[in-house]
Amino acid sequence: MYDFREWKHIFKLDPNKEIKDEALEQICESGTDAIMIGGTDGVTLEKVINLMARVRRYPLPCVLEISTIDSITPGFDLYFIPSVLNSSSRDWILGQHHLAVKEFGHWINWQEMIVEGYCILNENSKVAQLTNAMTKLDAEDVAAYAQMAEKMFHLPILYIEYSGTYGNPEIVKSAKNHLENTILFYGGGIDSVAKACEMANYADVVVVGNVIYENISEALKTVQAVKATVGND
Ligand code: 1GP
């Protein structure tokens, strides 16, 4: 069983986006700690299985970040289950989860299930709109979510999510200052080594997504940059 608590860098691949074999090989052999498969739009079981099978050629952890009940499949090392702490709809906090456990609870290997407390902060992102996230939060608000994630709910991960835009490092720093055990993930708009390093000063794990499809050479450089930075603050 892989221990996500030791990871520093993750590449997130979107099943709804094309990636050529050569690029996938570079990503999987980059030294990143894990591949996370997840997205918001057009995630189907077929696309998830196809991408998982391609990633499985390489010896690194492969995680499914669950976005729809219909696209869950066996074969991943771990399953990350987002619960959107700042959603205004119970569906995205625990409603979908309840449906899934009611239907599939007897099949679930709970050792493989890791709940992520999501805090979504880019109001223009698809995921913010889908989940009705209350994104107008300042550092104190996010620090409170961090304390709730760790002290009230004992969540293993707090994920500060700015998908599509680069976030506010002060907010990430403030969240980190309130966490001792819960692992802090940061994702959103990492498209350069400089941004990767800046967020790696505060987050335990930096998640890199879109730049894979836009500038793969810069994406690859984030791996060593993050690994050299995380935990050195
Ligand atoms: C998305 O946090 C990830 O869930 C990464 O975001 O695609 O903006 O890098 P980007």
Tab-separated table of C-alpha atoms and ligand atoms in Angstrom:
chain	number	residue	atom	x	y	z
A	1	MET	CA	0.000	0.000	0.000
A	2	TYR	CA	1.394	3.388	-0.970
A	3	ASP	CA	1.621	6.109	1.669
A	4	PHE	CA	0.343	9.394	0.237
A	5	ARG	CA	1.679	11.170	3.315
A	6	GLU	CA	5.157	10.861	1.834
A	7	TRP	CA	4.270	12.462	-1.496
A	8	LYS	CA	5.297	15.969	-2.533
A	9	HIS	CA	4.351	16.227	-6.196
A	10	ILE	CA	1.422	14.807	-8.148
A	11	PHE	CA	0.494	15.083	-11.799
A	12	LYS	CA	-3.263	15.191	-12.311
A	13	LEU	CA	-4.424	13.782	-15.634
A	14	ASP	CA	-7.848	14.589	-17.004
A	15	PRO	CA	-9.571	11.577	-18.592
A	16	ASN	CA	-11.383	13.982	-20.900
A	17	LYS	CA	-8.149	15.292	-22.433
A	18	GLU	CA	-5.933	13.635	-25.023
A	19	ILE	CA	-2.380	12.786	-24.103
A	20	LYS	CA	0.041	11.127	-26.507
A	21	ASP	CA	2.005	8.049	-25.453
A	22	GLU	CA	5.293	9.920	-25.535
A	23	ALA	CA	4.020	12.679	-23.254
A	24	LEU	CA	2.475	10.152	-20.894
A	25	GLU	CA	5.789	8.318	-20.688
A	26	GLN	CA	7.592	11.552	-19.823
A	27	ILE	CA	5.036	12.360	-17.137
A	28	CYS	CA	5.133	8.891	-15.591
A	29	GLU	CA	8.923	8.715	-15.653
A	30	SER	CA	9.411	12.275	-14.418
A	31	GLY	CA	9.997	11.331	-10.792
A	32	THR	CA	6.578	12.584	-9.696
A	33	ASP	CA	5.227	10.731	-6.688
A	34	ALA	CA	1.895	9.723	-8.171
A	35	ILE	CA	-0.551	10.122	-11.007
A	36	MET	CA	-4.028	11.257	-10.050
A	37	ILE	CA	-6.774	10.712	-12.600
A	38	GLY	CA	-9.633	13.129	-12.233
A	39	GLY	CA	-11.612	15.887	-13.880
A	40	THR	CA	-14.904	17.716	-13.865
A	41	ASP	CA	-16.330	17.443	-17.386
A	42	GLY	CA	-16.918	14.423	-19.577
A	43	VAL	CA	-15.466	11.876	-17.156
A	44	THR	CA	-16.750	8.476	-18.290
A	45	LEU	CA	-15.959	4.969	-17.133
A	46	GLU	CA	-14.473	4.131	-20.518
A	47	LYS	CA	-12.114	7.111	-20.474
A	48	VAL	CA	-11.050	6.407	-16.895
A	49	ILE	CA	-10.305	2.743	-17.589
A	50	ASN	CA	-8.424	3.600	-20.757
A	51	LEU	CA	-6.196	6.158	-19.056
A	52	MET	CA	-5.650	3.935	-16.008
A	53	ALA	CA	-4.499	1.069	-18.248
A	54	ARG	CA	-2.004	3.361	-20.010
A	55	VAL	CA	-0.617	4.718	-16.722
A	56	ARG	CA	-0.385	1.181	-15.337
A	57	ARG	CA	2.545	0.463	-17.702
A	58	TYR	CA	4.676	2.513	-15.335
A	59	PRO	CA	5.693	1.642	-11.789
A	60	LEU	CA	4.217	4.525	-9.823
A	61	PRO	CA	1.072	4.969	-7.738
A	62	CYS	CA	-2.097	5.657	-9.678
A	63	VAL	CA	-5.003	7.270	-7.836
A	64	LEU	CA	-8.575	7.878	-8.930
A	65	GLU	CA	-10.028	11.119	-7.689
A	66	ILE	CA	-13.691	10.267	-7.804
A	67	SER	CA	-15.900	12.744	-9.590
A	68	THR	CA	-18.908	10.632	-10.538
A	69	ILE	CA	-20.230	7.392	-9.101
A	70	ASP	CA	-20.531	5.976	-12.633
A	71	SER	CA	-16.832	6.269	-13.400
A	72	ILE	CA	-15.513	4.321	-10.400
A	73	THR	CA	-13.584	1.204	-11.347
A	74	PRO	CA	-11.356	-1.276	-9.505
A	75	GLY	CA	-7.658	-1.293	-10.278
A	76	PHE	CA	-6.382	1.917	-8.724
A	77	ASP	CA	-3.944	1.968	-5.824
A	78	LEU	CA	-5.993	4.519	-3.902
A	79	TYR	CA	-9.273	6.376	-4.281
A	80	PHE	CA	-9.420	10.030	-3.268
A	81	ILE	CA	-12.916	11.162	-2.386
A	82	PRO	CA	-13.488	14.914	-2.409
A	83	SER	CA	-15.895	16.449	0.062
A	84	VAL	CA	-16.314	20.128	-0.782
A	85	LEU	CA	-16.233	21.864	2.587
A	86	ASN	CA	-17.215	25.235	1.124
A	87	SER	CA	-20.014	23.959	-1.101
A	88	SER	CA	-23.424	25.445	-0.456
A	89	SER	CA	-25.011	22.169	-1.535
A	90	ARG	CA	-25.085	19.139	0.756
A	91	ASP	CA	-24.804	16.915	-2.315
A	92	TRP	CA	-21.113	17.802	-2.721
A	93	ILE	CA	-20.290	17.664	0.972
A	94	LEU	CA	-21.818	14.289	1.772
A	95	GLY	CA	-24.894	13.635	-0.382
A	96	GLN	CA	-23.241	11.834	-3.300
A	97	HIS	CA	-21.075	10.008	-0.803
A	98	HIS	CA	-24.125	8.701	0.997
A	99	LEU	CA	-25.628	7.377	-2.228
A	100	ALA	CA	-22.366	5.693	-3.187
A	101	VAL	CA	-21.852	4.000	0.178
A	102	LYS	CA	-25.473	2.885	0.314
A	103	GLU	CA	-25.099	1.191	-3.049
A	104	PHE	CA	-21.492	-0.036	-2.946
A	105	GLY	CA	-20.547	0.006	0.746
A	106	HIS	CA	-20.293	-3.764	0.966
A	107	TRP	CA	-17.668	-3.809	-1.844
A	108	ILE	CA	-15.521	-0.984	-0.575
A	109	ASN	CA	-12.035	-1.650	0.720
A	110	TRP	CA	-11.853	1.207	3.207
A	111	GLN	CA	-8.058	1.000	3.387
A	112	GLU	CA	-7.960	2.379	-0.161
A	113	MET	CA	-10.379	5.265	0.426
A	114	ILE	CA	-8.927	8.627	1.385
A	115	VAL	CA	-11.247	11.582	1.968
A	116	GLU	CA	-10.084	14.990	0.798
A	117	GLY	CA	-11.593	18.063	2.411
A	118	TYR	CA	-11.792	20.353	-0.600
A	119	CYS	CA	-11.755	24.113	-0.378
A	120	ILE	CA	-12.477	25.506	-3.848
A	121	LEU	CA	-11.350	29.084	-4.360
A	122	ASN	CA	-11.392	29.931	-8.081
A	123	GLU	CA	-14.919	31.185	-8.603
A	124	ASN	CA	-14.609	30.860	-12.387
A	125	SER	CA	-13.595	27.217	-12.382
A	126	LYS	CA	-15.985	24.565	-13.620
A	127	VAL	CA	-15.665	22.716	-10.350
A	128	ALA	CA	-16.639	25.818	-8.345
A	129	GLN	CA	-19.713	26.319	-10.488
A	130	LEU	CA	-20.676	22.654	-10.435
A	131	THR	CA	-20.435	22.402	-6.662
A	132	ASN	CA	-21.858	25.866	-5.840
A	133	ALA	CA	-18.712	26.635	-3.916
A	134	MET	CA	-18.662	29.746	-1.750
A	135	THR	CA	-15.337	31.022	-3.035
A	136	LYS	CA	-15.214	34.504	-1.512
A	137	LEU	CA	-13.057	33.469	1.389
A	138	ASP	CA	-10.130	35.174	3.045
A	139	ALA	CA	-7.185	33.634	4.856
A	140	GLU	CA	-9.086	33.478	8.154
A	141	ASP	CA	-11.987	31.635	6.529
A	142	VAL	CA	-9.661	29.082	4.986
A	143	ALA	CA	-7.739	28.720	8.243
A	144	ALA	CA	-11.043	27.880	9.918
A	145	TYR	CA	-11.740	25.206	7.297
A	146	ALA	CA	-8.237	23.858	7.921
A	147	GLN	CA	-8.938	23.557	11.637
A	148	MET	CA	-12.299	21.944	10.989
A	149	ALA	CA	-10.704	19.467	8.561
A	150	GLU	CA	-8.089	18.419	11.079
A	151	LYS	CA	-9.530	18.947	14.528
A	152	MET	CA	-13.228	18.303	13.970
A	153	PHE	CA	-13.384	15.821	11.129
A	154	HIS	CA	-9.895	14.274	11.248
A	155	LEU	CA	-9.617	14.383	7.490
A	156	PRO	CA	-6.365	13.023	6.084
A	157	ILE	CA	-6.132	15.706	3.370
A	158	LEU	CA	-7.106	19.356	2.980
A	159	TYR	CA	-7.032	20.291	-0.706
A	160	ILE	CA	-6.841	23.979	-1.563
A	161	GLU	CA	-8.142	24.017	-5.098
A	162	TYR	CA	-7.708	26.933	-7.491
A	163	SER	CA	-8.068	24.831	-10.647
A	164	GLY	CA	-7.287	26.993	-13.696
A	165	THR	CA	-5.755	29.931	-11.862
A	166	TYR	CA	-2.823	30.536	-9.569
A	167	GLY	CA	-3.879	30.979	-5.969
A	168	ASN	CA	-2.981	33.268	-3.120
A	169	PRO	CA	0.116	31.941	-1.322
A	170	GLU	CA	-0.908	33.779	1.871
A	171	ILE	CA	-4.078	31.695	2.027
A	172	VAL	CA	-2.125	28.481	1.570
A	173	LYS	CA	0.365	29.596	4.216
A	174	SER	CA	-2.404	30.420	6.646
A	175	ALA	CA	-4.008	26.994	6.149
A	176	LYS	CA	-0.674	25.266	6.661
A	177	ASN	CA	-0.090	27.130	9.906
A	178	HIS	CA	-3.217	25.500	11.304
A	179	LEU	CA	-2.400	21.933	10.321
A	180	GLU	CA	-0.285	19.393	12.136
A	181	ASN	CA	-1.508	16.017	10.892
A	182	THR	CA	-3.771	16.707	7.952
A	183	ILE	CA	-1.764	16.814	4.729
A	184	LEU	CA	-2.150	20.034	2.736
A	185	PHE	CA	-2.587	19.678	-1.031
A	186	TYR	CA	-2.384	22.716	-3.284
A	187	GLY	CA	-3.570	22.654	-6.893
A	188	GLY	CA	-4.266	25.341	-9.466
A	189	GLY	CA	-2.420	27.310	-12.121
A	190	ILE	CA	1.027	25.856	-11.551
A	191	ASP	CA	2.568	26.592	-14.942
A	192	SER	CA	6.143	27.460	-14.019
A	193	VAL	CA	8.934	26.387	-11.742
A	194	ALA	CA	8.636	29.668	-9.827
A	195	LYS	CA	4.976	29.101	-8.975
A	196	ALA	CA	5.605	25.463	-8.104
A	197	CYS	CA	8.372	26.483	-5.705
A	198	GLU	CA	6.321	29.255	-4.132
A	199	MET	CA	3.415	26.960	-3.279
A	200	ALA	CA	5.783	24.181	-2.230
A	201	ASN	CA	6.961	26.485	0.556
A	202	TYR	CA	3.594	26.033	2.235
A	203	ALA	CA	1.772	23.005	0.826
A	204	ASP	CA	2.850	19.460	1.614
A	205	VAL	CA	1.869	18.310	-1.859
A	206	VAL	CA	1.701	20.337	-5.076
A	207	VAL	CA	-0.700	19.087	-7.753
A	208	VAL	CA	0.074	20.005	-11.352
A	209	GLY	CA	-2.636	19.672	-13.982
A	210	ASN	CA	-3.294	21.774	-17.084
A	211	VAL	CA	0.276	22.724	-17.893
A	212	ILE	CA	0.864	19.068	-18.810
A	213	TYR	CA	-1.281	19.696	-21.875
A	214	GLU	CA	-0.008	23.202	-22.583
A	215	ASN	CA	3.725	23.134	-21.913
A	216	ILE	CA	4.993	19.715	-21.026
A	217	SER	CA	8.632	20.705	-20.662
A	218	GLU	CA	7.695	23.260	-17.982
A	219	ALA	CA	5.400	20.702	-16.350
A	220	LEU	CA	8.266	18.232	-16.095
A	221	LYS	CA	10.522	20.833	-14.469
A	222	THR	CA	8.058	21.310	-11.618
A	223	VAL	CA	8.820	17.847	-10.272
A	224	GLN	CA	12.350	18.432	-9.068
A	225	ALA	CA	11.562	22.047	-8.190
A	226	VAL	CA	8.822	20.937	-5.806
A	227	LYS	CA	10.849	18.092	-4.367
A	228	ALA	CA	13.719	20.415	-3.602
A	229	THR	CA	11.398	22.913	-1.903
A	230	VAL	CA	8.609	21.108	-0.002
A	231	GLY	CA	9.222	21.063	3.710
A	232	ASN	CA	12.156	23.436	3.626
A	233	ASP	CA	10.221	26.449	4.849
B	1	1GP	C1	-6.998	20.636	-10.554
B	1	1GP	O1	-5.751	21.289	-8.737
B	1	1GP	C2	-5.650	20.724	-9.980
B	1	1GP	O2	-7.802	19.926	-9.701
B	1	1GP	C3	-4.667	21.346	-10.866
B	1	1GP	O3	-5.077	22.588	-11.391
B	1	1GP	O4	-5.089	22.248	-13.841
B	1	1GP	O5	-4.863	24.554	-12.858
B	1	1GP	O6	-2.988	22.874	-12.708
B	1	1GP	P1	-4.481	23.099	-12.763
